[in-house]
Short mmCIF file of C-alpha atoms in Angstrom, two decimals:
data_model
loop_
_atom_site.label_atom_id
_atom_site.label_comp_id
_atom_site.label_asym_id
_atom_site.label_seq_id
_atom_site.Cartn_x
_atom_site.Cartn_y
_atom_site.Cartn_z
CA MET R 1 -49.24 -23.73 44.68
CA LYS R 2 -49.47 -20.00 44.07
CA THR R 3 -52.21 -17.96 42.51
CA ILE R 4 -50.60 -15.96 39.68
CA THR R 5 -52.31 -13.64 37.21
CA VAL R 6 -50.64 -13.88 33.80
CA ARG R 7 -50.98 -11.24 31.08
CA TYR R 8 -50.20 -12.05 27.45
CA PHE R 9 -49.26 -9.54 24.76
CA ALA R 10 -49.24 -9.48 20.96
CA MET R 11 -48.29 -12.92 19.55
CA PHE R 12 -48.66 -14.53 22.99
CA ARG R 13 -52.16 -13.15 23.43
CA GLU R 14 -53.20 -14.42 20.01
CA HIS R 15 -51.66 -17.80 20.63
CA ALA R 16 -53.28 -18.17 24.06
CA GLY R 17 -56.56 -16.78 22.73
CA ILE R 18 -56.87 -14.72 25.89
CA GLY R 19 -55.22 -11.54 27.24
CA GLU R 20 -55.18 -12.46 30.89
CA GLU R 21 -55.85 -15.48 33.07
CA THR R 22 -55.35 -16.46 36.67
CA LEU R 23 -53.55 -19.76 37.24
CA SER R 24 -52.68 -21.95 40.19
CA VAL R 25 -49.05 -22.84 39.54
CA ASP R 26 -46.21 -24.51 41.34
CA ALA R 27 -43.65 -21.76 40.56
CA ASP R 28 -40.66 -20.27 42.39
CA THR R 29 -39.48 -17.87 39.65
CA ALA R 30 -40.80 -16.06 36.58
CA VAL R 31 -39.45 -18.70 34.22
CA ASP R 32 -41.49 -21.38 36.02
CA VAL R 33 -44.62 -19.35 35.29
CA PHE R 34 -43.53 -18.95 31.66
CA HIS R 35 -43.03 -22.71 31.28
CA ALA R 36 -46.41 -23.43 32.88
CA THR R 37 -48.13 -21.16 30.33
CA GLN R 38 -46.18 -22.76 27.47
CA HIS R 39 -47.29 -26.20 28.58
CA ARG R 40 -50.86 -24.96 28.94
CA HIS R 41 -50.96 -23.31 25.48
CA ARG R 42 -48.54 -25.67 23.67
CA SER R 43 -46.14 -22.85 22.75
CA THR R 44 -42.41 -23.24 22.04
CA GLU R 45 -41.12 -19.66 22.01
CA PRO R 46 -37.75 -19.68 23.84
CA SER R 47 -37.60 -17.39 26.88
CA GLY R 48 -34.28 -15.95 25.63
CA HIS R 49 -36.11 -13.79 23.06
CA CYS R 50 -38.79 -12.69 25.49
CA LYS R 51 -39.03 -10.38 28.48
CA VAL R 52 -40.94 -10.56 31.70
CA ALA R 53 -42.30 -8.06 34.21
CA ILE R 54 -43.72 -8.73 37.66
CA ASN R 55 -46.35 -6.30 38.95
CA ASP R 56 -45.45 -3.72 36.28
CA VAL R 57 -41.70 -3.78 37.00
CA MET R 58 -39.26 -5.32 34.52
CA ALA R 59 -37.84 -8.52 36.02
CA ASP R 60 -35.43 -11.35 35.20
CA TRP R 61 -36.47 -14.90 34.44
CA ASP R 62 -35.03 -16.02 37.77
CA SER R 63 -36.84 -13.32 39.77
CA PRO R 64 -38.99 -14.93 42.51
CA VAL R 65 -42.78 -14.83 42.22
CA SER R 66 -45.16 -14.59 45.17
CA ASP R 67 -48.75 -15.62 45.67
CA GLY R 68 -50.98 -12.94 44.13
CA ASP R 69 -48.36 -11.55 41.71
CA THR R 70 -49.20 -10.46 38.17
CA VAL R 71 -46.68 -11.73 35.64
CA LEU R 72 -46.51 -9.99 32.23
CA LEU R 73 -45.15 -12.05 29.35
CA PHE R 74 -43.65 -10.00 26.51
CA PRO R 75 -42.83 -11.61 23.17
CA PRO R 76 -39.83 -10.17 21.25
CA VAL R 77 -40.33 -6.45 20.68
CA ALA R 78 -40.13 -4.54 17.41
CA GLY R 79 -41.01 -0.95 18.22
CA GLY R 80 -40.51 2.01 15.91
CA MET K 1 -40.38 13.04 27.90
CA ILE K 2 -41.94 10.11 26.10
CA GLU K 3 -45.57 9.96 25.01
CA MET K 4 -47.73 7.22 23.60
CA THR K 5 -50.57 8.29 21.32
CA THR K 6 -53.16 6.93 18.93
CA ALA K 7 -53.33 10.30 17.14
CA GLU K 8 -51.25 11.52 14.20
CA ILE K 9 -47.71 12.54 15.21
CA ARG K 10 -46.94 16.18 14.33
CA PRO K 11 -43.14 16.58 14.24
CA ASP K 12 -43.29 20.31 13.57
CA GLU K 13 -45.22 21.10 16.73
CA LEU K 14 -43.14 18.68 18.76
CA ARG K 15 -39.79 20.08 17.66
CA GLN K 16 -40.78 23.52 18.91
CA GLN K 17 -40.82 22.15 22.45
CA LEU K 18 -37.09 21.50 22.08
CA PHE K 19 -36.24 25.10 21.32
CA ASP K 20 -33.42 26.39 23.51
CA PRO K 21 -31.46 29.62 22.90
CA ALA K 22 -28.26 27.68 23.71
CA ALA K 23 -29.00 24.98 21.12
CA GLY K 24 -27.24 25.19 17.76
CA ALA K 25 -28.30 21.80 16.47
CA TYR K 26 -31.50 19.82 16.14
CA CYS K 27 -31.70 16.22 14.95
CA GLY K 28 -35.03 14.54 14.34
CA PHE K 29 -35.77 10.95 13.45
CA GLU K 30 -39.08 9.57 12.19
CA GLY K 31 -40.05 5.97 11.57
CA TRP K 32 -42.46 5.80 8.63
CA ILE K 33 -44.63 2.87 7.63
CA ARG K 34 -43.09 1.49 4.44
CA ASN K 35 -44.72 -0.68 1.82
CA HIS K 36 -42.41 -3.68 2.10
CA ASN K 37 -40.55 -5.76 4.65
CA GLU K 38 -38.33 -8.78 4.05
CA GLY K 39 -39.76 -9.40 0.61
CA HIS K 40 -43.43 -8.97 1.53
CA ASP K 41 -45.74 -6.24 0.22
CA VAL K 42 -47.10 -4.52 3.31
CA LEU K 43 -50.49 -2.79 3.28
CA ARG K 44 -50.61 -1.50 6.87
CA LEU K 45 -49.14 -2.05 10.30
CA GLU K 46 -50.83 -2.53 13.64
CA TYR K 47 -48.95 -1.39 16.75
CA GLU K 48 -49.68 -2.73 20.21
CA ALA K 49 -47.95 -1.37 23.31
CA TYR K 50 -48.03 -2.02 27.01
CA GLU K 51 -48.09 1.65 27.90
CA PRO K 52 -47.16 1.72 31.60
CA LEU K 53 -43.85 -0.03 30.96
CA ALA K 54 -43.26 1.63 27.57
CA ILE K 55 -43.35 4.98 29.37
CA THR K 56 -41.12 3.85 32.24
CA GLU K 57 -38.55 2.29 29.92
CA GLY K 58 -38.68 5.22 27.50
CA GLU K 59 -38.00 7.71 30.30
CA LYS K 60 -35.01 5.59 31.35
CA ILE K 61 -33.60 5.71 27.83
CA LEU K 62 -34.02 9.50 27.63
CA ALA K 63 -32.35 9.87 31.05
CA GLU K 64 -29.41 7.77 29.85
CA ALA K 65 -29.00 10.03 26.81
CA ARG K 66 -29.13 13.17 28.96
CA GLU K 67 -26.52 11.70 31.28
CA CYS K 68 -24.11 11.33 28.34
CA TYR K 69 -24.91 14.78 26.91
CA PRO K 70 -25.78 17.20 29.72
CA HIS K 71 -27.14 20.04 27.57
CA LEU K 72 -29.50 17.82 25.62
CA LYS K 73 -33.22 18.34 25.24
CA ALA K 74 -34.88 15.16 24.02
CA HIS K 75 -38.44 14.08 23.42
CA CYS K 76 -40.09 11.04 21.88
CA VAL K 77 -43.59 10.07 20.74
CA HIS K 78 -44.68 6.58 19.72
CA ARG K 79 -47.97 5.90 18.03
CA THR K 80 -50.11 2.78 18.46
CA GLY K 81 -53.10 1.36 16.60
CA MET K 82 -53.58 0.72 12.89
CA LEU K 83 -51.18 2.73 10.70
CA GLU K 84 -51.15 3.22 6.95
CA ILE K 85 -48.20 3.47 4.51
CA GLY K 86 -46.41 6.79 5.05
CA ASP K 87 -47.74 7.32 8.58
CA CYS K 88 -45.20 8.31 11.20
CA ALA K 89 -45.04 5.57 13.86
CA VAL K 90 -42.31 7.07 16.02
CA TRP K 91 -40.61 10.44 16.34
CA VAL K 92 -37.45 11.27 18.27
CA GLY K 93 -36.26 14.88 18.53
CA VAL K 94 -33.09 16.16 20.13
CA SER K 95 -31.59 19.64 20.47
CA SER K 96 -28.13 20.44 21.81
CA PRO K 97 -25.38 23.04 21.49
CA HIS K 98 -23.44 21.10 18.81
CA ARG K 99 -24.42 18.73 16.03
CA ASP K 100 -22.26 15.81 17.05
CA GLU K 101 -24.19 15.27 20.31
CA ALA K 102 -27.50 15.83 18.53
CA PHE K 103 -26.86 13.05 15.99
CA GLN K 104 -25.37 10.64 18.52
CA ALA K 105 -28.10 11.11 21.12
CA CYS K 106 -30.91 10.82 18.55
CA ARG K 107 -29.42 7.59 17.23
CA TYR K 108 -28.92 6.18 20.71
CA ILE K 109 -32.51 6.90 21.67
CA ILE K 110 -34.16 5.34 18.60
CA ASP K 111 -31.87 2.28 18.72
CA GLN K 112 -32.69 1.66 22.37
CA LEU K 113 -36.43 2.33 21.93
CA LYS K 114 -36.59 -0.32 19.22
CA VAL K 115 -35.16 -3.07 21.39
CA ARG K 116 -36.37 -2.14 24.87
CA LEU K 117 -39.92 -0.78 24.65
CA PRO K 118 -42.77 -3.30 25.02
CA ILE K 119 -44.25 -2.43 21.62
CA TRP K 120 -45.17 -4.98 18.98
CA LYS K 121 -46.13 -4.60 15.37
CA LYS K 122 -48.24 -6.81 13.17
CA GLU K 123 -47.85 -6.50 9.43
CA HIS K 124 -50.85 -6.91 7.16
CA TYR K 125 -49.75 -8.14 3.73
CA ALA K 126 -51.12 -7.68 0.24
CA ASP K 127 -51.77 -11.47 0.03
CA GLY K 128 -54.23 -11.26 2.95
CA HIS K 129 -51.91 -12.78 5.54
CA SER K 130 -50.53 -11.02 8.58
CA GLY K 131 -47.68 -11.61 10.98
CA TRP K 132 -46.07 -10.22 14.10
CA VAL K 133 -42.72 -8.69 13.15
CA ASN K 134 -39.71 -10.53 14.58
CA CYS K 135 -41.76 -13.02 16.55
CA GLU K 136 -42.19 -15.46 13.68
CA ARG K 137 -38.47 -15.38 13.04
CA CYS K 138 -37.69 -16.01 16.71
CA ALA K 139 -40.06 -18.97 16.81
CA LYS K 140 -38.41 -20.42 13.70
CA SER K 141 -34.94 -20.05 15.14
CA ALA K 142 -36.01 -21.79 18.37
CA MET A 1 -31.99 19.47 -4.44
CA ILE A 2 -30.41 22.38 -2.62
CA GLU A 3 -32.04 25.77 -2.25
CA MET A 4 -30.79 29.11 -0.95
CA THR A 5 -33.38 31.40 0.56
CA THR A 6 -33.76 34.58 2.57
CA ALA A 7 -37.16 33.43 3.87
CA GLU A 8 -37.93 31.39 6.96
CA ILE A 9 -37.14 27.68 6.56
CA ARG A 10 -40.20 25.47 7.13
CA PRO A 11 -38.95 21.93 7.90
CA ASP A 12 -42.43 20.44 8.08
CA GLU A 13 -43.35 21.43 4.52
CA LEU A 14 -39.92 20.45 3.25
CA ARG A 15 -39.95 16.98 4.81
CA GLN A 16 -43.17 16.14 2.99
CA GLN A 17 -41.29 16.37 -0.30
CA LEU A 18 -39.21 13.41 0.86
CA PHE A 19 -42.17 11.13 1.33
CA ASP A 20 -41.70 7.78 -0.41
CA PRO A 21 -43.83 4.66 0.21
CA ALA A 22 -40.61 2.61 0.26
CA ALA A 23 -39.03 4.81 2.95
CA GLY A 24 -39.13 3.56 6.53
CA ALA A 25 -36.82 6.19 7.98
CA TYR A 26 -36.50 9.95 7.94
CA CYS A 27 -33.63 11.90 9.48
CA GLY A 28 -33.68 15.67 9.63
CA PHE A 29 -30.99 18.07 10.78
CA GLU A 30 -31.44 21.76 11.54
CA GLY A 31 -28.78 24.31 12.38
CA TRP A 32 -30.24 26.86 14.81
CA ILE A 33 -28.75 30.24 15.73
CA ARG A 34 -27.53 29.87 19.30
CA ASN A 35 -26.81 32.62 21.80
CA HIS A 36 -23.13 31.91 22.35
CA ASN A 37 -19.98 30.90 20.50
CA GLU A 38 -16.51 30.37 21.90
CA GLY A 39 -17.24 32.33 25.06
CA HIS A 40 -19.00 35.26 23.35
CA ASP A 41 -22.64 36.23 23.83
CA VAL A 42 -24.12 36.28 20.35
CA LEU A 43 -27.11 38.51 19.49
CA ARG A 44 -27.59 37.59 15.85
CA LEU A 45 -25.81 36.12 12.84
CA GLU A 46 -25.45 37.44 9.31
CA TYR A 47 -25.05 34.88 6.52
CA GLU A 48 -23.50 35.71 3.18
CA ALA A 49 -23.36 33.20 0.33
CA TYR A 50 -22.09 33.11 -3.21
CA GLU A 51 -25.17 31.42 -4.52
CA PRO A 52 -24.12 30.11 -7.96
CA LEU A 53 -21.30 28.05 -6.48
CA ALA A 54 -23.18 27.19 -3.27
CA ILE A 55 -25.83 25.54 -5.44
CA THR A 56 -23.31 23.73 -7.67
CA GLU A 57 -21.30 22.44 -4.71
CA GLY A 58 -24.43 21.53 -2.74
CA GLU A 59 -25.78 19.47 -5.64
CA LYS A 60 -22.43 17.65 -5.83
CA ILE A 61 -22.64 16.77 -2.13
CA LEU A 62 -26.21 15.46 -2.49
CA ALA A 63 -25.16 13.41 -5.53
CA GLU A 64 -22.27 11.89 -3.54
CA ALA A 65 -24.70 10.87 -0.78
CA ARG A 66 -27.10 9.32 -3.27
CA GLU A 67 -24.26 7.39 -4.85
CA CYS A 68 -23.46 5.78 -1.47
CA TYR A 69 -27.13 5.10 -0.66
CA PRO A 70 -29.10 4.44 -3.86
CA HIS A 71 -32.62 4.63 -2.37
CA LEU A 72 -32.03 7.95 -0.66
CA LYS A 73 -34.15 11.05 -1.09
CA ALA A 74 -32.28 14.09 0.15
CA HIS A 75 -32.95 17.80 0.18
CA CYS A 76 -31.27 20.81 1.73
CA VAL A 77 -32.13 24.48 2.27
CA HIS A 78 -29.70 27.15 3.48
CA ARG A 79 -30.83 30.57 4.58
CA THR A 80 -28.91 33.82 4.12
CA GLY A 81 -29.26 37.33 5.52
CA MET A 82 -29.63 38.49 9.12
CA LEU A 83 -30.82 35.72 11.46
CA GLU A 84 -31.97 35.94 15.08
CA ILE A 85 -31.42 33.51 17.98
CA GLY A 86 -33.48 30.35 17.40
CA ASP A 87 -33.83 30.87 13.64
CA CYS A 88 -33.12 27.86 11.46
CA ALA A 89 -30.10 28.62 9.24
CA VAL A 90 -29.85 25.29 7.48
CA TRP A 91 -32.04 22.22 7.09
CA VAL A 92 -31.05 18.81 5.73
CA GLY A 93 -33.68 16.10 5.27
CA VAL A 94 -33.16 12.53 4.16
CA SER A 95 -35.53 9.59 3.73
CA SER A 96 -34.50 6.00 3.00
CA PRO A 97 -35.69 2.44 3.53
CA HIS A 98 -33.68 1.93 6.75
CA ARG A 99 -32.54 4.20 9.56
CA ASP A 100 -28.83 3.48 9.33
CA GLU A 101 -28.54 5.04 5.86
CA ALA A 102 -30.79 7.93 6.87
CA PHE A 103 -28.57 8.92 9.81
CA GLN A 104 -25.33 8.39 7.93
CA ALA A 105 -26.37 10.29 4.82
CA CYS A 106 -27.82 13.21 6.79
CA ARG A 107 -24.60 13.51 8.77
CA TYR A 108 -22.45 13.29 5.64
CA ILE A 109 -24.43 16.02 3.92
CA ILE A 110 -24.35 18.55 6.78
CA ASP A 111 -20.65 17.89 7.49
CA GLN A 112 -19.74 18.47 3.85
CA LEU A 113 -22.00 21.51 3.46
CA LYS A 114 -20.28 23.16 6.40
CA VAL A 115 -16.80 22.90 4.91
CA ARG A 116 -17.46 23.13 1.17
CA LEU A 117 -20.22 25.68 0.53
CA PRO A 118 -19.12 29.27 -0.10
CA ILE A 119 -21.17 30.61 2.82
CA TRP A 120 -19.82 32.89 5.52
CA LYS A 121 -21.28 34.01 8.80
CA LYS A 122 -20.64 37.13 10.81
CA GLU A 123 -21.49 37.09 14.48
CA HIS A 124 -22.85 40.20 16.16
CA TYR A 125 -21.98 40.18 19.86
CA ALA A 126 -23.65 41.63 22.95
CA ASP A 127 -20.64 43.92 23.47
CA GLY A 128 -21.27 45.65 20.14
CA HIS A 129 -18.44 43.96 18.24
CA SER A 130 -18.81 41.59 15.34
CA GLY A 131 -16.61 39.05 13.64
CA TRP A 132 -16.53 36.61 10.75
CA VAL A 133 -16.66 33.08 12.13
CA ASN A 134 -13.48 31.05 11.58
CA CYS A 135 -11.70 33.75 9.59
CA GLU A 136 -10.29 35.57 12.61
CA ARG A 137 -8.99 32.30 13.97
CA CYS A 138 -7.39 31.39 10.64
CA ALA A 139 -5.67 34.77 10.45
CA LYS A 140 -4.33 34.33 13.97
CA SER A 141 -3.00 30.87 13.25
CA ALA A 142 -1.22 32.10 10.12
CA MET S 1 0.07 41.83 -18.01
CA LYS S 2 -3.45 40.41 -17.88
CA THR S 3 -6.73 42.11 -17.14
CA ILE S 4 -8.38 40.13 -14.33
CA THR S 5 -11.62 40.91 -12.54
CA VAL S 6 -11.38 39.95 -8.87
CA ARG S 7 -14.39 39.39 -6.61
CA TYR S 8 -14.05 39.49 -2.83
CA PHE S 9 -16.39 37.86 -0.32
CA ALA S 10 -17.17 38.28 3.37
CA MET S 11 -14.01 39.16 5.34
CA PHE S 12 -12.06 39.79 2.12
CA ARG S 13 -14.68 42.22 0.84
CA GLU S 14 -14.69 44.12 4.12
CA HIS S 15 -10.91 44.19 4.22
CA ALA S 16 -10.60 45.39 0.64
CA GLY S 17 -13.49 47.83 1.10
CA ILE S 18 -14.81 46.77 -2.29
CA GLY S 19 -16.66 43.75 -3.67
CA GLU S 20 -15.11 43.66 -7.11
CA GLU S 21 -12.30 45.35 -8.98
CA THR S 22 -10.51 44.92 -12.27
CA LEU S 23 -6.74 44.74 -12.08
CA SER S 24 -3.85 44.62 -14.51
CA VAL S 25 -1.66 41.89 -13.07
CA ASP S 26 1.39 39.90 -14.06
CA ALA S 27 -0.11 36.49 -13.17
CA ASP S 28 0.18 32.94 -14.51
CA THR S 29 -1.95 31.17 -11.91
CA ALA S 30 -4.73 31.89 -9.41
CA VAL S 31 -2.30 32.17 -6.53
CA ASP S 32 -0.43 34.96 -8.35
CA VAL S 33 -3.70 36.90 -8.49
CA PHE S 34 -4.29 36.20 -4.80
CA HIS S 35 -0.83 37.51 -3.87
CA ALA S 36 -1.32 40.61 -5.99
CA THR S 37 -4.56 41.40 -4.13
CA GLN S 38 -2.88 40.77 -0.78
CA HIS S 39 -0.10 43.16 -1.66
CA ARG S 40 -2.61 45.71 -2.83
CA HIS S 41 -4.79 45.49 0.31
CA ARG S 42 -2.03 44.63 2.84
CA SER S 43 -3.68 41.35 3.83
CA THR S 44 -1.89 38.33 5.29
CA GLU S 45 -4.52 35.55 5.15
CA PRO S 46 -2.72 32.38 4.02
CA SER S 47 -4.08 30.83 0.82
CA GLY S 48 -4.19 27.42 2.52
CA HIS S 49 -7.38 28.35 4.39
CA CYS S 50 -9.03 29.92 1.37
CA LYS S 51 -10.58 28.74 -1.85
CA VAL S 52 -10.62 30.11 -5.36
CA ALA S 53 -12.90 29.90 -8.37
CA ILE S 54 -12.24 31.05 -11.90
CA ASN S 55 -15.26 32.13 -13.97
CA ASP S 56 -17.67 30.46 -11.50
CA VAL S 57 -15.90 27.10 -11.46
CA MET S 58 -13.97 25.95 -8.40
CA ALA S 59 -10.25 25.96 -9.19
CA ASP S 60 -6.89 25.18 -7.60
CA TRP S 61 -4.35 27.80 -6.61
CA ASP S 62 -2.08 26.64 -9.42
CA SER S 63 -4.83 26.77 -12.05
CA PRO S 64 -3.80 29.06 -14.95
CA VAL S 65 -5.54 32.40 -15.44
CA SER S 66 -6.19 34.04 -18.80
CA ASP S 67 -6.71 37.61 -19.84
CA GLY S 68 -10.32 38.58 -19.10
CA ASP S 69 -10.92 35.93 -16.42
CA THR S 70 -12.92 36.60 -13.28
CA VAL S 71 -11.24 35.26 -10.15
CA LEU S 72 -13.37 34.73 -7.03
CA LEU S 73 -11.54 34.80 -3.71
CA PHE S 74 -13.28 32.90 -0.90
CA PRO S 75 -12.15 33.28 2.71
CA PRO S 76 -12.53 30.23 4.98
CA VAL S 77 -16.14 29.08 5.00
CA ALA S 78 -18.38 28.43 8.00
CA GLY S 79 -21.76 27.51 6.61
CA GLY S 80 -24.62 26.03 8.58
#
């Protein structure tokens, strides 16, 4: 188990009802963290439309996560 | 340079920073809040950004444009917070020796900003409802 | 609307005339006097226009753009007289619901203005010479 | 012979040394007027790069001219 801080934005934050939480998760990669949060908050957004960053650096869904990392979950963007 | 701000965007002051005696062309783009989207009457729009990565990604986009067009000067400002109809949400300004580069670079920058920056907008509708733009559609298509 | 003027062009005031609650995109183009052309150091540029036909032809160009993009608002101002480096010689502003039309229409208008309006420019060079832009080249290629 | 007022612009005006003059010319069309002015001012600019208007309306080189018309001769343009 790893201790991961997860930050939610926009739609994800509203759905989770919280902007940030620290979880103990059994996760090797970013997508494992994403699925754990989906299970926890009963969300069905597919990862394909979303983006992820680890410790403020854009990452891929199969990027490895380490104990103590902060994972940022970005719903689909619509800037401008 | 890219900036995030909660204050009114002032294109006229911003464009002066792009002045260059070697520049013969200036192209500016502004995204304005409009009163409708996909059949809904929109009253206002709320922008949320994750600034640290919006800045990093925005600088990357500007660097890509300057790599294609070496004599380019380019600058961008994106606003966040609650915006009203007619407000300017994003401004992109580009100056260069010739107009072809100016148009192409300006278009490249705004197109990339829209899909790559961690910025989200929530529409507030005349019927009292609200919704995150794009997200609802993505969820439906899941 | 197209205007000819000998006064300074003020893009910020002009763009406000294009405000429309249904417009989500604004694209502006400015032609600036630059300090070089085809290997010559340019000090200033003198613009001469035949205004009656510049206005008629400019209105035709704007009408063509509006025919392609029905929700377009478009406006253009061209300056004449002696202009210094960095001065704005021509401004084209366009607002429309979406950015694709705004970019395309703005580009169409400036491209057509450049080849169809009876406006000529004479460059004054650092070496004391001067020349009408394009004309010399045409004469040579004859 | 027709009485035609000719107006010169930019390079043409400088070359002719005059902005406007009234000529008696044997001309059926605009291009005949153009050639008469070229002969008069020893100019060699080809009509293909130039444009012509008759009485403030854009015209073609083979547009007919009438006695009393004003013909505007436009050298190649370079607006913007």
